[in-house]
Amino acid sequence: MMTPLSRSRRVLGALLCCATLGLAGCSSIDVQDYRSERPQLDLRHYFNGRLDAHGMFQDRAGKVVKRFHVAMTASWQGDTGTLDERFTYSDGSTQRRVWTLTPSPDGGWVGRADDVIGEARGEIAGNTLRWRYVLALPVDGKVYHVDFDDWMFLMDERVMLNRSVMSKWGFRLGEVTLSFYKQTE
């Protein structure tokens, strides 16, 4: 006969086993997985001049909550890049974010903007750039610090696709998807 204590131990053991197997099945994607992908991304070249982007935010269920357009002007002074982003959202609201980009000693990139907590850390391999940062996100009169895992893929000399996963305390909040288009000079 099984006692309540032994039943609890079996249930706990089964749950721990499932959790361990579940975590073992999760593999993290590394930006270096894309090192042989072409065209090679040169941040200074792609983010230079005028760009347009169209995007959307989807909640964790996949519902499109907000659409937006971004008009961007990018320029460089030596090793320092400035990306001036002007957002227009589907509800008519607007926002501006100005990024400052600099190379880091480890070969990656550092990004700073007024609503980024600390700094964004970027790594490039092949056609791919991965940014990780915390954004101060205003929602309904409150500001939340949200983690962004931002993947950008250069498709050709003018088109870049961007997918960001937003999370808080490890819980997925939603995704942002963008398509960038570099204007000809």
Short mmCIF file of N, CA and C in Angstrom, two decimals:
data_model
loop_
_atom_site.label_atom_id
_atom_site.label_comp_id
_atom_site.label_asym_id
_atom_site.label_seq_id
_atom_site.Cartn_x
_atom_site.Cartn_y
_atom_site.Cartn_z
N MET A 1 0.84 -1.19 0.00
CA MET A 1 0.00 0.00 0.00
C MET A 1 0.88 1.25 0.00
N MET A 2 0.49 2.22 -0.82
CA MET A 2 1.28 3.43 -0.96
C MET A 2 0.78 4.46 0.06
N THR A 3 1.71 5.01 0.83
CA THR A 3 1.35 6.03 1.81
C THR A 3 1.31 7.38 1.10
N PRO A 4 0.62 8.38 1.71
CA PRO A 4 0.59 9.72 1.09
C PRO A 4 1.98 10.30 0.89
N LEU A 5 2.91 10.01 1.82
CA LEU A 5 4.27 10.53 1.69
C LEU A 5 5.00 9.91 0.51
N SER A 6 4.86 8.58 0.35
CA SER A 6 5.54 7.94 -0.78
C SER A 6 4.90 8.36 -2.11
N ARG A 7 3.60 8.59 -2.13
CA ARG A 7 2.92 9.07 -3.34
C ARG A 7 3.43 10.47 -3.70
N SER A 8 3.58 11.33 -2.71
CA SER A 8 4.10 12.68 -2.95
C SER A 8 5.51 12.63 -3.49
N ARG A 9 6.33 11.72 -2.94
CA ARG A 9 7.70 11.59 -3.43
C ARG A 9 7.73 11.12 -4.88
N ARG A 10 6.86 10.19 -5.23
CA ARG A 10 6.82 9.71 -6.61
C ARG A 10 6.38 10.82 -7.56
N VAL A 11 5.36 11.55 -7.17
CA VAL A 11 4.88 12.65 -8.02
C VAL A 11 5.98 13.70 -8.18
N LEU A 12 6.63 14.06 -7.05
CA LEU A 12 7.71 15.04 -7.11
C LEU A 12 8.85 14.53 -7.99
N GLY A 13 9.20 13.26 -7.86
CA GLY A 13 10.25 12.67 -8.68
C GLY A 13 9.90 12.70 -10.15
N ALA A 14 8.65 12.37 -10.47
CA ALA A 14 8.21 12.40 -11.87
C ALA A 14 8.26 13.81 -12.43
N LEU A 15 7.83 14.80 -11.63
CA LEU A 15 7.88 16.19 -12.08
C LEU A 15 9.31 16.65 -12.31
N LEU A 16 10.21 16.31 -11.40
CA LEU A 16 11.62 16.68 -11.57
C LEU A 16 12.23 16.03 -12.80
N CYS A 17 11.87 14.77 -13.03
CA CYS A 17 12.36 14.07 -14.22
C CYS A 17 11.88 14.75 -15.50
N CYS A 18 10.58 15.10 -15.54
CA CYS A 18 10.02 15.78 -16.72
C CYS A 18 10.68 17.14 -16.93
N ALA A 19 10.87 17.89 -15.82
CA ALA A 19 11.51 19.20 -15.94
C ALA A 19 12.93 19.08 -16.45
N THR A 20 13.67 18.10 -15.96
CA THR A 20 15.05 17.88 -16.40
C THR A 20 15.10 17.52 -17.89
N LEU A 21 14.22 16.62 -18.30
CA LEU A 21 14.18 16.24 -19.71
C LEU A 21 13.76 17.43 -20.57
N GLY A 22 12.81 18.22 -20.09
CA GLY A 22 12.37 19.39 -20.84
C GLY A 22 13.48 20.39 -21.03
N LEU A 23 14.25 20.63 -19.97
CA LEU A 23 15.37 21.57 -20.08
C LEU A 23 16.48 21.01 -20.96
N ALA A 24 16.70 19.72 -20.90
CA ALA A 24 17.73 19.10 -21.74
C ALA A 24 17.36 19.22 -23.22
N GLY A 25 16.07 19.23 -23.51
CA GLY A 25 15.62 19.34 -24.90
C GLY A 25 15.70 20.75 -25.44
N CYS A 26 15.84 21.73 -24.55
CA CYS A 26 15.94 23.12 -24.98
C CYS A 26 17.39 23.43 -25.33
N SER A 27 17.61 23.88 -26.53
CA SER A 27 18.96 24.29 -26.88
C SER A 27 18.90 25.75 -27.25
N SER A 28 19.90 26.46 -26.86
CA SER A 28 19.96 27.89 -27.13
C SER A 28 20.61 28.10 -28.49
N ILE A 29 20.04 29.00 -29.25
CA ILE A 29 20.63 29.36 -30.54
C ILE A 29 21.77 30.33 -30.28
N ASP A 30 22.87 30.12 -30.93
CA ASP A 30 24.04 30.98 -30.79
C ASP A 30 24.21 31.75 -32.10
N VAL A 31 24.54 33.04 -31.99
CA VAL A 31 24.72 33.85 -33.19
C VAL A 31 25.80 33.26 -34.09
N GLN A 32 26.76 32.55 -33.51
CA GLN A 32 27.83 31.95 -34.31
C GLN A 32 27.32 30.85 -35.24
N ASP A 33 26.11 30.34 -34.99
CA ASP A 33 25.50 29.37 -35.90
C ASP A 33 25.33 29.95 -37.30
N TYR A 34 25.34 31.29 -37.42
CA TYR A 34 25.10 31.97 -38.70
C TYR A 34 26.37 32.53 -39.33
N ARG A 35 27.53 32.17 -38.82
CA ARG A 35 28.79 32.78 -39.29
C ARG A 35 29.07 32.57 -40.77
N SER A 36 28.54 31.52 -41.37
CA SER A 36 28.80 31.29 -42.80
C SER A 36 27.68 31.84 -43.70
N GLU A 37 26.67 32.44 -43.11
CA GLU A 37 25.55 32.99 -43.91
C GLU A 37 25.97 34.28 -44.60
N ARG A 38 25.47 34.46 -45.79
CA ARG A 38 25.76 35.64 -46.60
C ARG A 38 24.46 36.31 -47.02
N PRO A 39 24.47 37.60 -47.29
CA PRO A 39 25.62 38.50 -47.32
C PRO A 39 26.13 38.81 -45.91
N GLN A 40 27.40 39.09 -45.83
CA GLN A 40 28.05 39.45 -44.56
C GLN A 40 27.49 40.79 -44.08
N LEU A 41 27.06 40.86 -42.82
CA LEU A 41 26.53 42.11 -42.27
C LEU A 41 27.65 43.02 -41.82
N ASP A 42 27.69 44.22 -42.37
CA ASP A 42 28.58 45.28 -41.94
C ASP A 42 27.67 46.37 -41.38
N LEU A 43 27.65 46.51 -40.07
CA LEU A 43 26.73 47.44 -39.40
C LEU A 43 26.90 48.86 -39.91
N ARG A 44 28.16 49.28 -40.13
CA ARG A 44 28.43 50.65 -40.60
C ARG A 44 27.88 50.89 -42.00
N HIS A 45 27.88 49.86 -42.81
CA HIS A 45 27.39 50.02 -44.18
C HIS A 45 25.85 49.98 -44.23
N TYR A 46 25.26 48.97 -43.58
CA TYR A 46 23.81 48.84 -43.68
C TYR A 46 23.09 49.99 -42.97
N PHE A 47 23.51 50.29 -41.75
CA PHE A 47 22.87 51.39 -41.01
C PHE A 47 23.61 52.68 -41.29
N ASN A 48 23.46 53.14 -42.53
CA ASN A 48 24.04 54.40 -42.96
C ASN A 48 23.11 54.97 -44.02
N GLY A 49 22.58 56.15 -43.77
CA GLY A 49 21.63 56.74 -44.69
C GLY A 49 20.20 56.60 -44.18
N ARG A 50 19.25 56.56 -45.13
CA ARG A 50 17.83 56.49 -44.76
C ARG A 50 17.31 55.06 -44.88
N LEU A 51 16.52 54.66 -43.89
CA LEU A 51 15.89 53.35 -43.89
C LEU A 51 14.43 53.50 -43.48
N ASP A 52 13.61 52.60 -43.97
CA ASP A 52 12.21 52.50 -43.54
C ASP A 52 12.00 51.11 -42.99
N ALA A 53 11.14 51.01 -41.99
CA ALA A 53 10.80 49.70 -41.45
C ALA A 53 9.30 49.67 -41.16
N HIS A 54 8.72 48.51 -41.35
CA HIS A 54 7.33 48.26 -40.98
C HIS A 54 7.34 47.09 -40.01
N GLY A 55 6.52 47.20 -38.95
CA GLY A 55 6.54 46.15 -37.97
C GLY A 55 5.24 45.99 -37.24
N MET A 56 5.24 44.99 -36.35
CA MET A 56 4.05 44.71 -35.55
C MET A 56 4.48 44.09 -34.23
N PHE A 57 3.64 44.31 -33.23
CA PHE A 57 3.81 43.66 -31.94
C PHE A 57 2.70 42.63 -31.79
N GLN A 58 3.09 41.39 -31.43
CA GLN A 58 2.13 40.33 -31.17
C GLN A 58 2.22 39.94 -29.70
N ASP A 59 1.06 39.76 -29.06
CA ASP A 59 1.08 39.32 -27.67
C ASP A 59 1.49 37.86 -27.60
N ARG A 60 1.56 37.30 -26.41
CA ARG A 60 2.07 35.93 -26.27
C ARG A 60 1.17 34.89 -26.91
N ALA A 61 -0.09 35.24 -27.19
CA ALA A 61 -0.99 34.32 -27.89
C ALA A 61 -0.85 34.42 -29.41
N GLY A 62 -0.09 35.43 -29.88
CA GLY A 62 0.11 35.61 -31.32
C GLY A 62 -0.78 36.66 -31.94
N LYS A 63 -1.65 37.29 -31.16
CA LYS A 63 -2.55 38.32 -31.69
C LYS A 63 -1.77 39.60 -31.96
N VAL A 64 -1.97 40.18 -33.15
CA VAL A 64 -1.33 41.45 -33.48
C VAL A 64 -2.03 42.55 -32.67
N VAL A 65 -1.26 43.19 -31.81
CA VAL A 65 -1.80 44.20 -30.91
C VAL A 65 -1.56 45.61 -31.46
N LYS A 66 -0.41 45.79 -32.12
CA LYS A 66 -0.07 47.11 -32.64
C LYS A 66 0.82 46.96 -33.86
N ARG A 67 0.57 47.81 -34.86
CA ARG A 67 1.42 47.89 -36.05
C ARG A 67 2.11 49.24 -36.04
N PHE A 68 3.24 49.34 -36.77
CA PHE A 68 3.95 50.61 -36.77
C PHE A 68 4.86 50.73 -37.99
N HIS A 69 5.25 51.97 -38.25
CA HIS A 69 6.22 52.32 -39.28
C HIS A 69 7.36 53.06 -38.59
N VAL A 70 8.59 52.81 -39.04
CA VAL A 70 9.76 53.52 -38.50
C VAL A 70 10.49 54.18 -39.66
N ALA A 71 10.67 55.49 -39.57
CA ALA A 71 11.53 56.22 -40.50
C ALA A 71 12.85 56.43 -39.76
N MET A 72 13.94 55.97 -40.35
CA MET A 72 15.22 55.99 -39.66
C MET A 72 16.26 56.71 -40.50
N THR A 73 17.07 57.52 -39.81
CA THR A 73 18.24 58.14 -40.42
C THR A 73 19.45 57.68 -39.63
N ALA A 74 20.44 57.14 -40.33
CA ALA A 74 21.63 56.61 -39.66
C ALA A 74 22.87 57.28 -40.23
N SER A 75 23.82 57.57 -39.34
CA SER A 75 25.08 58.20 -39.78
C SER A 75 26.20 57.77 -38.84
N TRP A 76 27.44 58.01 -39.30
CA TRP A 76 28.62 57.62 -38.54
C TRP A 76 29.61 58.76 -38.47
N GLN A 77 30.22 58.93 -37.32
CA GLN A 77 31.35 59.83 -37.11
C GLN A 77 32.45 58.96 -36.51
N GLY A 78 33.39 58.54 -37.35
CA GLY A 78 34.42 57.62 -36.89
C GLY A 78 33.78 56.28 -36.55
N ASP A 79 34.03 55.79 -35.33
CA ASP A 79 33.48 54.51 -34.89
C ASP A 79 32.12 54.63 -34.21
N THR A 80 31.57 55.84 -34.13
CA THR A 80 30.31 56.04 -33.43
C THR A 80 29.17 56.24 -34.42
N GLY A 81 28.18 55.36 -34.31
CA GLY A 81 27.02 55.44 -35.18
C GLY A 81 25.82 56.02 -34.44
N THR A 82 24.99 56.77 -35.16
CA THR A 82 23.76 57.32 -34.60
C THR A 82 22.60 56.85 -35.46
N LEU A 83 21.63 56.19 -34.82
CA LEU A 83 20.41 55.76 -35.50
C LEU A 83 19.25 56.54 -34.90
N ASP A 84 18.66 57.40 -35.68
CA ASP A 84 17.54 58.24 -35.25
C ASP A 84 16.26 57.61 -35.77
N GLU A 85 15.50 56.97 -34.87
CA GLU A 85 14.28 56.25 -35.25
C GLU A 85 13.05 57.07 -34.88
N ARG A 86 12.13 57.21 -35.84
CA ARG A 86 10.87 57.92 -35.59
C ARG A 86 9.72 56.95 -35.90
N PHE A 87 9.02 56.56 -34.83
CA PHE A 87 7.94 55.57 -34.92
C PHE A 87 6.60 56.26 -35.09
N THR A 88 5.76 55.70 -35.94
CA THR A 88 4.36 56.08 -36.04
C THR A 88 3.54 54.81 -35.89
N TYR A 89 2.71 54.75 -34.84
CA TYR A 89 1.95 53.55 -34.52
C TYR A 89 0.57 53.59 -35.15
N SER A 90 -0.04 52.42 -35.27
CA SER A 90 -1.35 52.29 -35.91
C SER A 90 -2.44 53.07 -35.18
N ASP A 91 -2.24 53.38 -33.90
CA ASP A 91 -3.23 54.16 -33.17
C ASP A 91 -2.99 55.66 -33.31
N GLY A 92 -1.99 56.06 -34.13
CA GLY A 92 -1.69 57.47 -34.36
C GLY A 92 -0.62 58.04 -33.45
N SER A 93 -0.23 57.33 -32.42
CA SER A 93 0.81 57.83 -31.51
C SER A 93 2.18 57.76 -32.18
N THR A 94 3.10 58.58 -31.68
CA THR A 94 4.45 58.63 -32.23
C THR A 94 5.47 58.49 -31.11
N GLN A 95 6.67 58.13 -31.50
CA GLN A 95 7.76 57.97 -30.54
C GLN A 95 9.07 58.17 -31.28
N ARG A 96 10.07 58.63 -30.55
CA ARG A 96 11.41 58.79 -31.14
C ARG A 96 12.41 58.09 -30.22
N ARG A 97 13.33 57.37 -30.83
CA ARG A 97 14.43 56.73 -30.10
C ARG A 97 15.70 57.00 -30.90
N VAL A 98 16.73 57.47 -30.22
CA VAL A 98 18.03 57.71 -30.85
C VAL A 98 19.04 56.76 -30.22
N TRP A 99 19.57 55.87 -31.05
CA TRP A 99 20.59 54.91 -30.62
C TRP A 99 21.97 55.48 -30.91
N THR A 100 22.91 55.22 -30.02
CA THR A 100 24.33 55.47 -30.26
C THR A 100 25.02 54.11 -30.24
N LEU A 101 25.71 53.77 -31.32
CA LEU A 101 26.38 52.48 -31.45
C LEU A 101 27.89 52.67 -31.47
N THR A 102 28.59 51.82 -30.71
CA THR A 102 30.05 51.84 -30.71
C THR A 102 30.56 50.40 -30.66
N PRO A 103 31.71 50.14 -31.28
CA PRO A 103 32.28 48.80 -31.19
C PRO A 103 32.79 48.55 -29.77
N SER A 104 32.70 47.30 -29.34
CA SER A 104 33.22 46.94 -28.01
C SER A 104 34.57 46.23 -28.18
N PRO A 105 35.40 46.21 -27.15
CA PRO A 105 36.73 45.58 -27.26
C PRO A 105 36.68 44.10 -27.63
N ASP A 106 35.58 43.41 -27.32
CA ASP A 106 35.49 41.97 -27.62
C ASP A 106 35.05 41.69 -29.05
N GLY A 107 34.93 42.74 -29.88
CA GLY A 107 34.53 42.56 -31.27
C GLY A 107 33.04 42.70 -31.49
N GLY A 108 32.29 42.87 -30.43
CA GLY A 108 30.84 43.06 -30.54
C GLY A 108 30.49 44.54 -30.64
N TRP A 109 29.26 44.85 -30.27
CA TRP A 109 28.76 46.22 -30.35
C TRP A 109 28.05 46.58 -29.05
N VAL A 110 28.09 47.88 -28.74
CA VAL A 110 27.36 48.42 -27.60
C VAL A 110 26.38 49.45 -28.15
N GLY A 111 25.12 49.37 -27.69
CA GLY A 111 24.10 50.32 -28.09
C GLY A 111 23.54 51.02 -26.87
N ARG A 112 23.31 52.32 -27.02
CA ARG A 112 22.72 53.10 -25.93
C ARG A 112 21.59 53.95 -26.49
N ALA A 113 20.52 54.07 -25.69
CA ALA A 113 19.40 54.95 -26.02
C ALA A 113 18.77 55.37 -24.70
N ASP A 114 18.03 56.47 -24.70
CA ASP A 114 17.46 57.00 -23.46
C ASP A 114 16.56 56.01 -22.73
N ASP A 115 15.83 55.17 -23.47
CA ASP A 115 14.91 54.25 -22.80
C ASP A 115 15.48 52.84 -22.65
N VAL A 116 16.77 52.67 -22.92
CA VAL A 116 17.45 51.39 -22.69
C VAL A 116 18.12 51.47 -21.32
N ILE A 117 17.83 50.48 -20.48
CA ILE A 117 18.42 50.42 -19.15
C ILE A 117 19.81 49.82 -19.28
N GLY A 118 20.82 50.60 -18.88
CA GLY A 118 22.20 50.15 -19.07
C GLY A 118 22.56 50.26 -20.55
N GLU A 119 23.05 49.18 -21.11
CA GLU A 119 23.41 49.22 -22.52
C GLU A 119 23.01 47.93 -23.21
N ALA A 120 22.76 48.04 -24.50
CA ALA A 120 22.49 46.87 -25.33
C ALA A 120 23.83 46.27 -25.72
N ARG A 121 23.89 44.94 -25.74
CA ARG A 121 25.09 44.23 -26.16
C ARG A 121 24.78 43.49 -27.44
N GLY A 122 25.59 43.72 -28.48
CA GLY A 122 25.35 43.11 -29.77
C GLY A 122 26.51 42.27 -30.24
N GLU A 123 26.17 41.22 -30.99
CA GLU A 123 27.18 40.34 -31.57
C GLU A 123 26.78 40.03 -33.00
N ILE A 124 27.75 40.09 -33.92
CA ILE A 124 27.51 39.82 -35.33
C ILE A 124 28.26 38.56 -35.75
N ALA A 125 27.58 37.74 -36.55
CA ALA A 125 28.23 36.60 -37.20
C ALA A 125 27.52 36.40 -38.53
N GLY A 126 28.27 36.38 -39.62
CA GLY A 126 27.69 36.21 -40.95
C GLY A 126 26.72 37.33 -41.26
N ASN A 127 25.46 36.97 -41.57
CA ASN A 127 24.45 37.96 -41.91
C ASN A 127 23.59 38.36 -40.71
N THR A 128 23.99 37.97 -39.50
CA THR A 128 23.12 38.06 -38.33
C THR A 128 23.70 38.94 -37.23
N LEU A 129 22.82 39.73 -36.64
CA LEU A 129 23.15 40.53 -35.47
C LEU A 129 22.17 40.16 -34.37
N ARG A 130 22.70 39.89 -33.18
CA ARG A 130 21.86 39.61 -32.01
C ARG A 130 22.12 40.68 -30.96
N TRP A 131 21.06 41.40 -30.59
CA TRP A 131 21.11 42.39 -29.53
C TRP A 131 20.40 41.82 -28.31
N ARG A 132 20.91 42.11 -27.13
CA ARG A 132 20.20 41.80 -25.88
C ARG A 132 20.23 43.06 -25.01
N TYR A 133 19.04 43.44 -24.53
CA TYR A 133 18.95 44.66 -23.74
C TYR A 133 17.65 44.68 -22.94
N VAL A 134 17.59 45.66 -22.03
CA VAL A 134 16.39 45.89 -21.23
C VAL A 134 15.85 47.26 -21.63
N LEU A 135 14.57 47.29 -22.00
CA LEU A 135 13.92 48.52 -22.45
C LEU A 135 12.90 48.97 -21.42
N ALA A 136 12.89 50.27 -21.11
CA ALA A 136 11.86 50.85 -20.24
C ALA A 136 10.64 51.10 -21.13
N LEU A 137 9.63 50.26 -20.99
CA LEU A 137 8.48 50.25 -21.90
C LEU A 137 7.25 50.85 -21.20
N PRO A 138 6.75 52.00 -21.69
CA PRO A 138 5.55 52.57 -21.08
C PRO A 138 4.28 51.84 -21.57
N VAL A 139 3.45 51.41 -20.61
CA VAL A 139 2.19 50.73 -20.92
C VAL A 139 1.13 51.24 -19.95
N ASP A 140 0.09 51.86 -20.50
CA ASP A 140 -1.05 52.33 -19.69
C ASP A 140 -0.63 53.15 -18.48
N GLY A 141 0.28 54.10 -18.68
CA GLY A 141 0.68 55.00 -17.61
C GLY A 141 1.74 54.45 -16.67
N LYS A 142 2.18 53.22 -16.87
CA LYS A 142 3.24 52.63 -16.05
C LYS A 142 4.43 52.32 -16.95
N VAL A 143 5.62 52.20 -16.36
CA VAL A 143 6.82 51.86 -17.12
C VAL A 143 7.33 50.52 -16.61
N TYR A 144 7.51 49.57 -17.53
CA TYR A 144 8.01 48.25 -17.20
C TYR A 144 9.38 48.06 -17.83
N HIS A 145 10.29 47.42 -17.10
CA HIS A 145 11.59 47.07 -17.65
C HIS A 145 11.48 45.68 -18.26
N VAL A 146 11.59 45.62 -19.59
CA VAL A 146 11.32 44.40 -20.34
C VAL A 146 12.60 43.95 -21.05
N ASP A 147 12.90 42.65 -20.97
CA ASP A 147 14.06 42.08 -21.65
C ASP A 147 13.75 41.87 -23.12
N PHE A 148 14.68 42.27 -23.98
CA PHE A 148 14.57 42.05 -25.42
C PHE A 148 15.69 41.12 -25.87
N ASP A 149 15.34 40.11 -26.64
CA ASP A 149 16.30 39.25 -27.33
C ASP A 149 16.02 39.49 -28.81
N ASP A 150 16.86 40.28 -29.42
CA ASP A 150 16.62 40.90 -30.72
C ASP A 150 17.52 40.27 -31.77
N TRP A 151 16.94 39.61 -32.78
CA TRP A 151 17.70 38.96 -33.86
C TRP A 151 17.43 39.69 -35.17
N MET A 152 18.49 40.10 -35.86
CA MET A 152 18.38 40.81 -37.12
C MET A 152 19.13 40.01 -38.19
N PHE A 153 18.46 39.79 -39.33
CA PHE A 153 19.02 38.97 -40.41
C PHE A 153 19.07 39.78 -41.70
N LEU A 154 20.27 40.01 -42.23
CA LEU A 154 20.42 40.73 -43.49
C LEU A 154 20.09 39.77 -44.63
N MET A 155 19.07 40.11 -45.42
CA MET A 155 18.62 39.24 -46.50
C MET A 155 19.33 39.55 -47.83
N ASP A 156 19.52 40.82 -48.08
CA ASP A 156 20.29 41.27 -49.24
C ASP A 156 20.79 42.67 -48.89
N GLU A 157 21.36 43.38 -49.84
CA GLU A 157 21.98 44.66 -49.52
C GLU A 157 21.00 45.72 -49.02
N ARG A 158 19.68 45.50 -49.24
CA ARG A 158 18.70 46.52 -48.83
C ARG A 158 17.68 46.04 -47.80
N VAL A 159 17.48 44.74 -47.65
CA VAL A 159 16.42 44.21 -46.78
C VAL A 159 17.01 43.49 -45.57
N MET A 160 16.48 43.84 -44.41
CA MET A 160 16.84 43.15 -43.16
C MET A 160 15.55 42.80 -42.44
N LEU A 161 15.49 41.57 -41.91
CA LEU A 161 14.35 41.13 -41.11
C LEU A 161 14.78 41.08 -39.66
N ASN A 162 13.84 41.45 -38.78
CA ASN A 162 14.14 41.57 -37.35
C ASN A 162 13.03 40.89 -36.56
N ARG A 163 13.43 40.02 -35.63
CA ARG A 163 12.47 39.36 -34.74
C ARG A 163 12.98 39.52 -33.32
N SER A 164 12.14 40.08 -32.45
CA SER A 164 12.50 40.29 -31.06
C SER A 164 11.52 39.57 -30.17
N VAL A 165 12.04 38.87 -29.18
CA VAL A 165 11.20 38.26 -28.17
C VAL A 165 11.31 39.11 -26.92
N MET A 166 10.14 39.52 -26.40
CA MET A 166 10.08 40.33 -25.18
C MET A 166 9.70 39.42 -24.02
N SER A 167 10.41 39.61 -22.89
CA SER A 167 10.09 38.80 -21.71
C SER A 167 10.30 39.62 -20.44
N LYS A 168 9.71 39.13 -19.38
CA LYS A 168 9.85 39.74 -18.05
C LYS A 168 9.92 38.61 -17.05
N TRP A 169 10.97 38.58 -16.22
CA TRP A 169 11.19 37.51 -15.24
C TRP A 169 11.18 36.13 -15.90
N GLY A 170 11.65 36.05 -17.14
CA GLY A 170 11.71 34.77 -17.84
C GLY A 170 10.42 34.37 -18.54
N PHE A 171 9.36 35.15 -18.39
CA PHE A 171 8.08 34.84 -19.04
C PHE A 171 7.95 35.63 -20.33
N ARG A 172 7.65 34.93 -21.40
CA ARG A 172 7.50 35.53 -22.72
C ARG A 172 6.25 36.41 -22.76
N LEU A 173 6.43 37.68 -23.12
CA LEU A 173 5.32 38.63 -23.20
C LEU A 173 4.77 38.75 -24.62
N GLY A 174 5.64 38.58 -25.60
CA GLY A 174 5.22 38.75 -26.98
C GLY A 174 6.43 38.88 -27.89
N GLU A 175 6.15 39.20 -29.15
CA GLU A 175 7.20 39.34 -30.16
C GLU A 175 7.00 40.60 -30.98
N VAL A 176 8.11 41.16 -31.41
CA VAL A 176 8.10 42.27 -32.35
C VAL A 176 8.76 41.78 -33.63
N THR A 177 8.12 42.01 -34.75
CA THR A 177 8.65 41.63 -36.06
C THR A 177 8.75 42.88 -36.91
N LEU A 178 9.91 43.07 -37.55
CA LEU A 178 10.12 44.23 -38.42
C LEU A 178 10.76 43.80 -39.73
N SER A 179 10.48 44.56 -40.76
CA SER A 179 11.17 44.43 -42.03
C SER A 179 11.77 45.79 -42.37
N PHE A 180 13.11 45.86 -42.42
CA PHE A 180 13.82 47.09 -42.76
C PHE A 180 14.09 47.13 -44.25
N TYR A 181 14.04 48.34 -44.79
CA TYR A 181 14.34 48.54 -46.21
C TYR A 181 15.25 49.75 -46.32
N LYS A 182 16.47 49.54 -46.81
CA LYS A 182 17.44 50.62 -46.97
C LYS A 182 17.13 51.40 -48.24
N GLN A 183 16.97 52.70 -48.09
CA GLN A 183 16.69 53.56 -49.24
C GLN A 183 17.96 53.78 -50.06
N THR A 184 17.79 53.98 -51.35
CA THR A 184 18.95 54.30 -52.19
C THR A 184 19.27 55.78 -52.01
N GLU A 185 20.52 56.08 -52.11
CA GLU A 185 20.97 57.48 -51.90
C GLU A 185 20.66 58.33 -53.10
#
